[in-house]
CSV table of C-alpha atoms in Angstrom, one decimal:
chain,number,residue,atom,x,y,z
A,1,MET,CA,55.4,79.3,-76.7
A,2,PRO,CA,58.2,76.8,-76.0
A,3,HIS,CA,57.4,72.9,-76.1
A,4,LEU,CA,56.0,71.8,-72.6
A,5,VAL,CA,57.4,68.3,-71.3
A,6,LEU,CA,56.4,66.1,-68.6
A,7,PRO,CA,58.9,66.7,-65.7
A,8,GLY,CA,61.5,63.9,-65.4
A,9,GLU,CA,60.7,62.6,-69.1
A,10,PRO,CA,62.7,65.2,-71.1
A,11,ASP,CA,62.4,63.2,-74.4
A,12,ARG,CA,58.2,63.1,-74.2
A,13,LEU,CA,56.6,65.7,-75.9
A,14,LEU,CA,53.4,66.8,-74.1
A,15,PHE,CA,52.0,69.3,-76.4
A,16,SER,CA,53.1,72.6,-77.9
A,17,PRO,CA,50.2,75.0,-77.8
A,18,PRO,CA,48.3,76.3,-79.7
A,19,SER,CA,47.3,72.7,-80.6
A,20,ARG,CA,44.1,71.0,-80.9
A,21,HIS,CA,45.5,68.5,-78.1
A,22,ALA,CA,45.5,71.5,-75.5
A,23,VAL,CA,43.9,74.9,-74.5
A,24,ALA,CA,44.7,77.2,-72.3
A,25,ALA,CA,42.3,77.8,-69.1
A,26,ASP,CA,41.9,80.3,-66.3
A,27,ASP,CA,39.8,81.4,-63.4
A,28,ARG,CA,36.7,82.1,-66.0
A,29,LEU,CA,36.6,78.1,-66.6
A,30,SER,CA,33.4,76.2,-65.1
A,31,ALA,CA,33.7,72.9,-63.9
A,32,ASP,CA,31.4,71.6,-66.2
A,33,ALA,CA,33.1,73.1,-69.5
A,34,ALA,CA,36.4,71.6,-68.2
A,35,LEU,CA,34.9,68.1,-68.0
A,36,ARG,CA,33.5,68.5,-71.5
A,37,THR,CA,36.9,69.6,-72.9
A,38,ALA,CA,38.7,66.8,-71.0
A,39,ALA,CA,35.8,64.3,-72.1
A,40,SER,CA,36.8,65.0,-75.7
A,41,GLY,CA,40.4,64.0,-74.8
A,42,VAL,CA,41.9,67.7,-74.8
A,43,ALA,CA,44.1,68.8,-72.3
A,44,LEU,CA,43.7,72.0,-70.1
A,45,LEU,CA,46.8,74.2,-69.3
A,46,TRP,CA,45.9,76.2,-66.3
A,47,HIS,CA,47.2,80.1,-66.3
A,48,GLY,CA,45.2,81.4,-63.6
A,49,ASP,CA,45.0,81.4,-59.5
A,50,TYR,CA,46.3,78.3,-57.9
A,51,PRO,CA,43.8,78.0,-55.2
A,52,ALA,CA,41.0,78.5,-57.9
A,53,VAL,CA,42.5,75.4,-59.9
A,54,ARG,CA,42.3,73.3,-56.8
A,55,ARG,CA,38.7,74.2,-56.6
A,56,LEU,CA,38.0,73.5,-60.1
A,57,LEU,CA,39.8,69.8,-59.8
A,58,THR,CA,37.5,69.1,-56.8
A,59,ALA,CA,34.2,70.4,-58.5
A,60,MET,CA,35.1,68.4,-61.7
A,61,SER,CA,35.5,65.5,-59.6
A,62,ARG,CA,32.2,66.0,-57.8
A,63,ARG,CA,30.5,65.9,-61.3
A,64,ILE,CA,31.6,62.6,-62.1
A,65,PRO,CA,29.0,59.9,-61.3
A,66,GLY,CA,30.0,57.3,-59.1
A,67,PRO,CA,29.5,53.4,-59.8
A,68,PRO,CA,26.6,51.8,-58.1
A,69,PRO,CA,27.3,49.6,-55.1
A,70,ASP,CA,28.7,46.3,-54.9
A,71,ASP,CA,29.8,46.4,-58.7
A,72,TYR,CA,33.4,46.0,-58.5
A,73,PRO,CA,34.1,45.8,-62.4
A,74,ARG,CA,32.1,49.1,-62.5
A,75,TYR,CA,34.1,50.5,-59.6
A,76,ARG,CA,37.7,49.9,-61.5
A,77,ALA,CA,36.3,51.2,-64.6
A,78,ASP,CA,35.0,54.5,-62.8
A,79,ARG,CA,38.5,54.8,-61.1
A,80,ALA,CA,40.3,54.4,-64.1
A,81,ARG,CA,37.9,57.0,-66.1
A,82,ARG,CA,37.8,59.6,-63.4
A,83,ALA,CA,41.8,59.3,-63.3
A,84,ARG,CA,41.9,59.8,-67.0
A,85,LEU,CA,39.5,62.8,-67.1
A,86,LEU,CA,40.9,64.8,-63.8
A,87,SER,CA,44.7,64.0,-65.1
A,88,LEU,CA,43.9,66.2,-68.3
A,89,LEU,CA,43.9,69.5,-66.2
A,90,TYR,CA,47.6,70.5,-66.2
A,91,VAL,CA,49.5,73.4,-64.4
A,92,PRO,CA,52.8,74.7,-65.7
A,93,LEU,CA,56.0,74.4,-64.2
A,94,ASP,CA,59.0,76.8,-64.7
A,95,PRO,CA,62.6,75.7,-65.0
A,96,GLY,CA,63.8,74.8,-61.2
A,97,HIS,CA,60.3,73.6,-60.5
A,98,VAL,CA,59.0,76.9,-60.1
A,99,LEU,CA,54.9,76.9,-60.1
A,100,PRO,CA,54.4,80.2,-61.9
A,101,LEU,CA,50.6,80.6,-60.6
A,102,ARG,CA,49.2,83.3,-58.4
A,103,ARG,CA,49.1,82.4,-54.9
A,104,ALA,CA,51.1,79.0,-55.6
A,105,PRO,CA,53.0,77.0,-53.0
A,106,ASP,CA,56.8,76.4,-53.1
A,107,VAL,CA,57.0,73.0,-54.9
A,108,ARG,CA,60.4,73.1,-55.7
A,109,ASP,CA,62.0,70.6,-53.3
A,110,ALA,CA,59.0,68.1,-53.6
A,111,CYS,CA,59.1,68.1,-57.4
A,112,THR,CA,63.0,67.8,-57.4
A,113,ASP,CA,62.9,64.9,-55.4
A,114,VAL,CA,60.6,63.1,-57.5
A,115,TYR,CA,61.6,64.4,-61.1
A,116,GLY,CA,65.0,65.4,-60.4
A,117,PRO,CA,66.4,68.8,-62.2
A,118,LEU,CA,64.0,70.6,-64.5
A,119,GLU,CA,66.0,73.0,-66.9
A,120,VAL,CA,63.1,73.5,-69.6
A,121,PRO,CA,59.4,74.6,-68.7
A,122,ALA,CA,57.1,71.5,-68.4
A,123,ALA,CA,53.8,70.6,-67.3
A,124,VAL,CA,52.4,68.4,-64.7
A,125,PRO,CA,48.6,67.2,-64.0
A,126,LEU,CA,47.4,69.1,-61.0
A,127,ARG,CA,46.3,65.7,-59.7
A,128,GLU,CA,49.6,64.3,-59.8
A,129,LEU,CA,51.5,67.4,-58.5
A,130,LEU,CA,49.1,67.2,-55.5
A,131,GLY,CA,50.2,63.5,-54.7
A,132,VAL,CA,53.9,64.7,-54.9
A,133,LEU,CA,53.2,67.5,-52.3
A,134,GLY,CA,51.0,65.0,-50.2
A,135,ALA,CA,53.9,62.7,-50.3
A,136,ALA,CA,56.2,65.4,-49.6
A,137,GLU,CA,54.4,65.9,-46.2
A,138,TRP,CA,54.0,62.5,-45.4
A,139,ARG,CA,58.0,62.0,-45.6
A,140,ARG,CA,58.3,65.2,-43.8
A,141,THR,CA,56.0,64.4,-40.7
A,142,GLY,CA,55.8,60.6,-40.9
A,143,ILE,CA,53.1,58.1,-39.9
A,144,ALA,CA,52.7,57.1,-36.2
A,145,VAL,CA,53.0,53.1,-36.1
A,146,ALA,CA,51.9,52.0,-32.8
A,147,ALA,CA,53.6,48.4,-33.1
A,148,LEU,CA,57.0,50.4,-33.6
A,149,GLY,CA,56.3,53.4,-30.9
A,150,ALA,CA,57.7,55.5,-33.6
A,151,ARG,CA,57.2,56.7,-37.2
A,152,ILE,CA,57.7,55.6,-40.5
A,153,HIS,CA,58.2,58.2,-43.3
A,154,PRO,CA,57.1,57.1,-46.6
A,155,GLN,CA,58.4,58.5,-50.3
A,156,TYR,CA,56.6,59.3,-53.3
A,157,GLY,CA,55.2,56.1,-55.1
A,158,VAL,CA,55.9,53.8,-51.9
A,159,PHE,CA,52.8,52.6,-50.3
A,160,ALA,CA,52.4,54.2,-46.8
A,161,PRO,CA,51.3,51.8,-43.9
A,162,VAL,CA,48.1,53.4,-43.0
A,163,ARG,CA,46.4,50.4,-42.3
A,164,GLN,CA,48.1,49.0,-39.6
A,165,GLU,CA,46.1,45.8,-38.7
A,166,TYR,CA,48.6,43.9,-40.6
A,167,VAL,CA,51.6,45.4,-38.9
A,168,ASP,CA,49.9,44.6,-35.5
A,169,LEU,CA,49.7,40.7,-36.8
A,170,VAL,CA,53.3,40.6,-37.5
A,171,ALA,CA,54.0,42.4,-34.1
A,172,GLU,CA,52.0,39.9,-32.1
A,173,THR,CA,52.3,36.6,-33.6
A,174,PRO,CA,55.0,34.1,-31.5
A,175,LEU,CA,58.3,34.2,-33.3
A,176,PRO,CA,59.7,30.8,-34.5
A,177,SER,CA,63.4,32.2,-34.1
A,178,ARG,CA,65.1,35.6,-33.5
A,179,ASP,CA,68.2,34.5,-35.8
A,180,LEU,CA,67.3,35.6,-39.1
A,181,ALA,CA,64.1,36.8,-41.1
A,182,PHE,CA,63.4,37.8,-44.7
A,183,ASP,CA,60.7,40.6,-45.3
A,184,ILE,CA,59.7,40.1,-49.1
A,185,GLY,CA,58.4,43.1,-50.8
A,186,THR,CA,59.4,45.3,-47.8
A,187,GLY,CA,58.0,48.8,-49.0
A,188,THR,CA,58.8,51.2,-46.6
A,189,GLY,CA,60.4,48.7,-44.6
A,190,VAL,CA,57.7,48.8,-41.5
A,191,LEU,CA,57.4,44.9,-41.3
A,192,ALA,CA,61.3,44.6,-41.0
A,193,ALA,CA,61.6,47.2,-38.4
A,194,VAL,CA,58.6,45.5,-36.4
A,195,LEU,CA,60.8,42.2,-36.7
A,196,ALA,CA,64.0,44.2,-35.9
A,197,ARG,CA,62.4,45.8,-32.9
A,198,ARG,CA,60.9,42.3,-31.7
A,199,GLY,CA,64.8,41.1,-31.3
A,200,VAL,CA,65.2,39.3,-34.6
A,201,ARG,CA,69.1,39.7,-34.7
A,202,HIS,CA,69.3,40.0,-38.6
A,203,VAL,CA,66.7,41.2,-41.2
A,204,VAL,CA,67.0,41.1,-45.0
A,205,ALA,CA,64.4,43.0,-46.7
A,206,THR,CA,64.1,43.0,-50.3
A,207,ASP,CA,62.1,44.9,-53.1
A,208,THR,CA,62.2,45.7,-56.7
A,209,ASP,CA,61.3,49.1,-56.9
A,210,PRO,CA,64.6,51.3,-56.2
A,211,ARG,CA,62.6,54.1,-54.6
A,212,ALA,CA,61.2,51.6,-52.1
A,213,VAL,CA,64.6,50.0,-51.2
A,214,ALA,CA,66.0,53.7,-50.5
A,215,CYS,CA,62.9,54.5,-48.4
A,216,ALA,CA,63.3,51.4,-46.4
A,217,THR,CA,67.0,51.9,-46.0
A,218,GLU,CA,66.2,55.4,-45.1
A,219,ASN,CA,63.5,54.4,-42.6
A,220,LEU,CA,65.6,51.3,-40.7
A,221,ALA,CA,68.3,53.8,-40.5
A,222,ARG,CA,66.4,56.5,-38.5
A,223,LEU,CA,64.9,53.7,-36.2
A,224,GLY,CA,68.3,52.8,-35.4
A,225,PHE,CA,68.3,49.4,-37.0
A,226,ALA,CA,70.8,49.9,-39.6
A,227,THR,CA,73.3,47.5,-38.3
A,228,CYS,CA,70.8,44.5,-37.8
A,229,THR,CA,69.0,45.0,-41.1
A,230,GLU,CA,69.9,44.9,-44.8
A,231,VAL,CA,67.8,45.9,-47.9
A,232,LEU,CA,68.2,44.4,-51.1
A,233,ARG,CA,66.6,45.2,-54.8
A,234,THR,CA,65.5,41.7,-56.0
A,235,ASP,CA,62.6,39.9,-57.0
A,236,LEU,CA,61.4,38.3,-54.0
A,237,TYR,CA,63.6,36.2,-52.1
A,238,PRO,CA,67.4,37.2,-51.4
A,239,PRO,CA,70.0,34.5,-51.4
A,240,GLY,CA,70.1,31.5,-48.7
A,241,ARG,CA,67.6,30.5,-46.1
A,242,ALA,CA,65.8,31.7,-43.2
A,243,PRO,CA,63.7,30.5,-40.2
A,244,LEU,CA,61.2,33.1,-40.8
A,245,VAL,CA,60.0,34.5,-44.2
A,246,VAL,CA,57.3,37.2,-44.0
A,247,GLY,CA,55.4,38.4,-46.9
A,248,ASN,CA,52.7,41.1,-47.4
A,249,PRO,CA,51.6,40.7,-51.3
A,250,PRO,CA,49.3,43.0,-53.0
A,251,TRP,CA,46.0,41.7,-51.9
A,252,LEU,CA,44.0,42.0,-55.2
A,253,PRO,CA,44.7,40.5,-58.7
A,254,GLY,CA,44.3,43.0,-61.2
A,255,ARG,CA,46.3,45.3,-63.3
A,256,PRO,CA,47.8,48.4,-61.6
A,257,ARG,CA,47.6,51.6,-63.2
A,258,THR,CA,49.8,53.8,-61.1
A,259,PRO,CA,53.1,53.6,-59.1
A,260,LEU,CA,51.1,53.1,-55.8
A,261,ASP,CA,48.7,50.7,-57.4
A,262,HIS,CA,51.5,47.9,-57.5
A,263,ALA,CA,51.2,47.9,-53.7
A,264,VAL,CA,47.2,47.2,-54.0
A,265,TYR,CA,47.2,45.0,-57.6
A,266,ASP,CA,48.8,41.8,-58.2
A,267,PRO,CA,48.4,40.8,-61.9
A,268,GLY,CA,47.8,37.1,-62.4
A,269,SER,CA,48.7,36.9,-58.2
A,270,ARG,CA,52.3,36.8,-59.5
A,271,MET,CA,53.7,37.9,-56.2
A,272,LEU,CA,51.4,36.1,-53.9
A,273,ARG,CA,52.1,32.7,-55.9
A,274,GLY,CA,56.0,33.3,-56.3
A,275,PHE,CA,55.9,33.9,-52.7
A,276,LEU,CA,54.5,30.6,-51.9
A,277,ASP,CA,56.1,28.4,-54.5
A,278,ARG,CA,59.4,29.4,-53.6
A,279,ALA,CA,59.1,29.5,-49.5
A,280,ARG,CA,60.1,26.1,-49.4
A,281,LYS,CA,63.8,26.8,-50.9
A,282,HIS,CA,64.5,29.6,-48.7
A,283,LEU,CA,63.1,28.0,-45.4
A,284,THR,CA,65.4,26.4,-42.8
A,285,PRO,CA,64.4,23.3,-41.4
A,286,GLY,CA,61.3,23.8,-39.0
A,287,GLY,CA,60.9,27.4,-40.5
A,288,GLU,CA,57.9,29.2,-41.3
A,289,ALA,CA,56.5,31.2,-43.8
A,290,TRP,CA,54.0,34.2,-42.6
A,291,LEU,CA,51.6,35.3,-45.4
A,292,VAL,CA,49.8,38.4,-44.6
A,293,LEU,CA,46.6,38.5,-46.8
A,294,SER,CA,43.4,40.3,-46.7
A,295,ASP,CA,40.2,38.3,-47.8
A,296,LEU,CA,38.9,41.2,-49.9
A,297,ALA,CA,39.4,39.6,-53.2
A,298,GLU,CA,37.4,36.6,-52.1
A,299,HIS,CA,34.5,39.1,-51.3
A,300,LEU,CA,34.8,40.8,-54.4
A,301,GLY,CA,34.6,37.6,-56.4
A,302,LEU,CA,38.3,37.8,-57.6
A,303,ARG,CA,39.7,34.8,-55.7
A,304,THR,CA,38.0,32.0,-53.9
A,305,ARG,CA,39.5,30.6,-50.3
A,306,GLU,CA,39.7,27.2,-52.1
A,307,GLU,CA,42.0,28.4,-54.8
A,308,LEU,CA,44.3,30.0,-52.0
A,309,LEU,CA,44.5,26.8,-50.3
A,310,ALA,CA,45.3,25.1,-53.4
A,311,TRP,CA,48.1,27.3,-54.2
A,312,ILE,CA,49.4,26.7,-50.5
A,313,ASP,CA,49.2,23.0,-50.9
A,314,ALA,CA,50.8,23.0,-54.4
A,315,ALA,CA,53.8,25.0,-53.1
A,316,GLY,CA,54.3,21.9,-50.6
A,317,LEU,CA,53.3,23.9,-47.6
A,318,ARG,CA,50.9,23.5,-45.2
A,319,VAL,CA,48.8,25.6,-42.6
A,320,ILE,CA,50.1,25.3,-39.2
A,321,GLY,CA,48.1,28.2,-38.0
A,322,ARG,CA,46.3,31.3,-38.6
A,323,VAL,CA,45.7,34.5,-36.7
A,324,ASP,CA,42.7,36.8,-38.1
A,325,THR,CA,42.0,40.5,-37.5
A,326,ALA,CA,39.0,42.8,-38.8
A,327,PRO,CA,39.8,46.0,-40.6
A,328,ARG,CA,40.0,49.3,-39.0
A,329,HIS,CA,40.4,51.6,-41.8
A,330,PRO,CA,37.4,54.3,-42.4
A,331,ARG,CA,36.3,52.8,-45.7
A,332,ALA,CA,35.1,49.5,-43.9
A,333,LEU,CA,33.1,51.7,-41.6
A,334,ASP,CA,31.6,54.0,-44.3
A,335,PRO,CA,28.4,53.1,-45.8
A,336,ALA,CA,28.7,55.4,-48.6
A,337,ASP,CA,31.7,53.5,-49.9
A,338,PRO,CA,30.8,51.7,-53.0
A,339,LEU,CA,32.4,48.5,-51.8
A,340,HIS,CA,31.3,49.0,-48.4
A,341,ARG,CA,29.6,45.4,-48.1
A,342,ALA,CA,33.1,43.7,-49.1
A,343,ARG,CA,35.1,46.0,-46.9
A,344,ALA,CA,32.8,45.6,-43.9
A,345,ALA,CA,33.0,41.8,-44.3
A,346,GLU,CA,37.2,41.9,-45.0
A,347,VAL,CA,39.1,39.8,-42.6
A,348,THR,CA,43.1,40.3,-42.6
A,349,SER,CA,45.0,37.2,-41.7
A,350,LEU,CA,48.5,35.9,-41.1
A,351,TRP,CA,48.9,32.3,-42.3
A,352,ARG,CA,51.6,30.5,-40.7
A,353,LEU,CA,52.9,28.2,-43.1
A,354,SER,CA,55.3,25.3,-43.0
A,355,PRO,CA,56.8,22.5,-45.3
């Protein structure tokens, strides 16, 4: 059997069955047996029916006990362990990203978009493949954004604006100027689009992720804002000054473990503090920096309000206003969520800051 590699990583050997690092699996395998195998660090390469392997993944997930309520360290550890175990269930890919399983969907376009061409046999965690297929569907159909009266189309690995209370804050807060705005860490470009729709004559959006830059560029062009916006790949601020800079940094300090985690976790609060520390250098006289931030980290004991206010003060900024909104996402309303108490108390704020 040929060596199997991860798609997109032609030089990275995954395994070469038969091997102690991987075993073949098919429809006869139970979820309990699959979990025992994964817990021993051995990968499972599926050769059976595609609907069956999806059912197996679901059954494995249900058998992994969840963390106790209101215990954030255990919650993160549980998510990491769950991801590690479930990611050991692999499905094969033939050259051209053909999924050679019975009753399998056509994954060629979705996989090619994410991984590029595939010329040798490969294997991919089913969990990852489902994420690739889900992202492809979102990119095709888009997500309705009420503040735009239109749809935003995310790409794989770019955080989707499924929570829109922060978008509404930017859409409704009075603008200090309509001449120029910077959107820092644009992601899909949704906030840049909102600013352009509100009549800001030129919006410069930035991101460090090339996929986000491509995604934002595509969305802004689709919405008709290509001539009044530009998207730059840079760390935080573009050159120059603007009367308005907007930042929606990741809300939780912590180490990201997946590409999407970078939109949620900010190691050492680097992006949050960088946005604050450099804002004065990029604001015109009388300008405003809008910091859009959830206080979920405070409810989880990861950051205090006093720390945030101290960082604002140390950056030479003062708070001239704040607009708050309550979360509307389903997790905040789900008592079964392990972090329900913190999520139910969460407030998302737009802090208006000025030198």
